[in-house]
Every structure is written in C-alpha cells, then in structure tokens.
Amino acid sequence: MTKILLTLHVLAAIVAVGPVTVAASMFPPAARRVPARDGAVAVGTVRLLHRICRVYATIGVSVPVLGLATALAMGVLGSGWLITSVALTAAAAGVLIAFVLPRQEELLERLDVEKPVEHATTVRLAMFTGIFNLLWATVTVLMIVRPGSTTGA
Ligand code: HEM
C-alpha cells in the first residue's frame, strides 16, 4: 500500500507541478512579447499558459494529499524533514494562489483591452514565479535526502 501511495504521490508531483513550472515560467516573457506580435494570437498563447497554470495547480492539490497519506502509511508524520516539507509546500501553494495566478489574471485583463503592460509588472511576476519554483524544488530535495531520517537510503 505504501509503495502504491508513494508512486501516486511522485506521479502527481511530476504530472501536476511540472506543467505549472513550465507554463508559469513562460508566462512573463510571452506577455512581454504581445505588443510586438499578432495581438489576438499572442494573447491567446498567454491565456493558454494561464489556463495550464490554473488547471494543473488544481490537480496539484493531490500532491500534498497523497504525500500525507504516504507519510501516514509510513508512520513518519512527526519527522522534521516532513514537517518542513509540509510548511514549504504550503508556502509554495500560497505564493501561487496569492501572487502568481492573480497577477497573471491582471496582466491578461490588460492585454485583452490592449492596454500596455509595464516591464516592471512582468519582472515582478517572474520573481514570484521563481520563488514558487525554488520552494517546490527545495521540497523535492528534502523528500529525497530526508535529513535526519534513519529509514531507507
Ligand atoms: C504536504 C506535502 C508533502 C508530503 C506530506 C509529502 C510526503 C512524502 C513522503 C512521506 C514521501 C516518502 C519518503 C520516503 O521514501 O521515505 C515522499 C516522497 C517524495 N515526494 Fe513528497 N510530500 C509532499 C510534497 C511533495 C512535493 C510538493 C513534491 C514535489 C513537487 C514531492 C515530491 C516527492 C518525491 C519526488 C518523492 C520521492 C523521494 C524518494 O523516494 O526518493 N513531495 N513525499
């Protein structure tokens, strides 16, 4: 059972977090390029990137759910590395929900009415996206290294 849960947890992390990382990282440069390109097509691309982020972020809820189920089955819920991972996962989700997705929406609204997008706005969005990526990458390292753990490799 533990192996099945762990497999599903890792699969969910790959399938859900991967697309969010790529689409969110592509969003700021794509939004910046809109005025220089065929408007409607370019905005369509930016909208698709936002949709990928939103849909896969929702699917991503399964990552901590399956992670907690795995931790429960393994009896490691009280481990330091796990508690730190839970906190960092919550922080990553918070950054995505409170900063990345709403700012993407704001930018899309401006692009829809052909208002200029300030360079500083896309730079700030890229910064929040970078923080999100850094947080979940740190969680992945913690999941693999498990500092202080005496079980497994
Ligand atoms: C609430 C959040 C999370 C919990 C409770 C959790 C829990 C767990 C547990 C218990 C394991 C098994 C570790 C072991 O084999 O001893 C695991 C493995 C793993 N988790 Fe998570 N996890 C969470 C979030 C994440 C996130 C956000 C990612 C990546 C995006 C992730 C990626 C992985 C990977 C790649 C492994 C396999 C590590 C290995 O077996 O070497 N987890 N997780």
mmCIF file of C-alpha atoms and ligand atoms in Angstrom, residues 6 9-10 13 17 63-64 67-68 70-71 74 76 81-82 85-86 89 136 139-140 143-144 146 151, ligand 1:
data_model
loop_
_atom_site.group_PDB
_atom_site.id
_atom_site.type_symbol
_atom_site.label_atom_id
_atom_site.label_comp_id
_atom_site.label_asym_id
_atom_site.label_seq_id
_atom_site.Cartn_x
_atom_site.Cartn_y
_atom_site.Cartn_z
ATOM 1 C CA LEU A 6 4.338 6.828 -2.898
ATOM 2 C CA HIS A 9 2.403 10.882 -4.960
ATOM 3 C CA VAL A 10 5.509 11.112 -7.158
ATOM 4 C CA ALA A 13 4.133 15.737 -8.485
ATOM 5 C CA VAL A 17 3.873 20.500 -10.756
ATOM 6 C CA VAL A 63 0.362 16.035 -4.340
ATOM 7 C CA PRO A 64 0.140 17.015 -0.622
ATOM 8 C CA GLY A 67 2.011 12.861 0.343
ATOM 9 C CA LEU A 68 0.191 13.000 3.687
ATOM 10 C CA THR A 70 2.073 8.188 2.225
ATOM 11 C CA ALA A 71 3.526 9.754 5.393
ATOM 12 C CA MET A 74 4.967 5.072 6.653
ATOM 13 C CA VAL A 76 6.800 9.432 9.505
ATOM 14 C CA TRP A 81 12.091 16.812 7.243
ATOM 15 C CA LEU A 82 8.416 16.038 6.653
ATOM 16 C CA SER A 85 8.294 19.903 3.626
ATOM 17 C CA VAL A 86 4.642 20.436 4.570
ATOM 18 C CA THR A 89 4.629 23.077 0.235
ATOM 19 C CA TRP A 136 8.874 23.233 -4.528
ATOM 20 C CA VAL A 139 10.710 20.260 -1.090
ATOM 21 C CA THR A 140 11.799 17.728 -3.733
ATOM 22 C CA MET A 143 11.836 14.380 0.026
ATOM 23 C CA ILE A 144 14.863 12.632 -1.476
ATOM 24 C CA ARG A 146 15.290 13.276 4.178
ATOM 25 C CA THR A 151 14.939 4.788 7.365
HETATM 26 C C1 HEM B 1 2.312 18.144 2.174
HETATM 27 C C2 HEM B 1 3.308 17.908 1.352
HETATM 28 C C3 HEM B 1 4.020 16.601 1.162
HETATM 29 C C4 HEM B 1 4.069 15.474 1.962
HETATM 30 C C5 HEM B 1 3.378 15.244 3.297
HETATM 31 C C6 HEM B 1 4.921 14.516 1.305
HETATM 32 C C7 HEM B 1 5.239 13.247 1.788
HETATM 33 C C8 HEM B 1 6.134 12.360 1.219
HETATM 34 C C9 HEM B 1 6.576 11.110 1.799
HETATM 35 C C10 HEM B 1 6.133 10.556 3.145
HETATM 36 C C11 HEM B 1 7.475 10.550 0.941
HETATM 37 C C12 HEM B 1 8.211 9.207 1.135
HETATM 38 C C13 HEM B 1 9.634 9.454 1.588
HETATM 39 C C14 HEM B 1 10.396 8.180 1.813
HETATM 40 O O1 HEM B 1 10.537 7.383 0.864
HETATM 41 O O2 HEM B 1 10.864 7.980 2.959
HETATM 42 C C15 HEM B 1 7.591 11.423 -0.204
HETATM 43 C C16 HEM B 1 8.412 11.211 -1.305
HETATM 44 C C17 HEM B 1 8.550 12.045 -2.375
HETATM 45 N N1 HEM B 1 7.926 13.273 -2.556
HETATM 46 FE FE1 HEM B 1 6.633 14.160 -1.221
HETATM 47 N N2 HEM B 1 5.353 15.053 0.121
HETATM 48 C C18 HEM B 1 4.828 16.325 -0.010
HETATM 49 C C19 HEM B 1 5.026 17.230 -1.049
HETATM 50 C C20 HEM B 1 5.815 16.970 -2.162
HETATM 51 C C21 HEM B 1 6.058 17.908 -3.230
HETATM 52 C C22 HEM B 1 5.475 19.317 -3.301
HETATM 53 C C23 HEM B 1 6.880 17.296 -4.123
HETATM 54 C C24 HEM B 1 7.427 17.792 -5.429
HETATM 55 C C25 HEM B 1 6.873 18.676 -6.180
HETATM 56 C C26 HEM B 1 7.188 15.971 -3.623
HETATM 57 C C27 HEM B 1 7.992 15.055 -4.249
HETATM 58 C C28 HEM B 1 8.356 13.835 -3.733
HETATM 59 C C29 HEM B 1 9.290 12.908 -4.372
HETATM 60 C C30 HEM B 1 9.995 13.131 -5.714
HETATM 61 C C31 HEM B 1 9.415 11.798 -3.522
HETATM 62 C C32 HEM B 1 10.256 10.535 -3.750
HETATM 63 C C33 HEM B 1 11.505 10.606 -2.930
HETATM 64 C C34 HEM B 1 12.243 9.282 -2.865
HETATM 65 O O3 HEM B 1 11.597 8.251 -2.660
HETATM 66 O O4 HEM B 1 13.473 9.298 -3.010
HETATM 67 N N3 HEM B 1 6.509 15.809 -2.425
HETATM 68 N N4 HEM B 1 6.794 12.529 -0.011
#
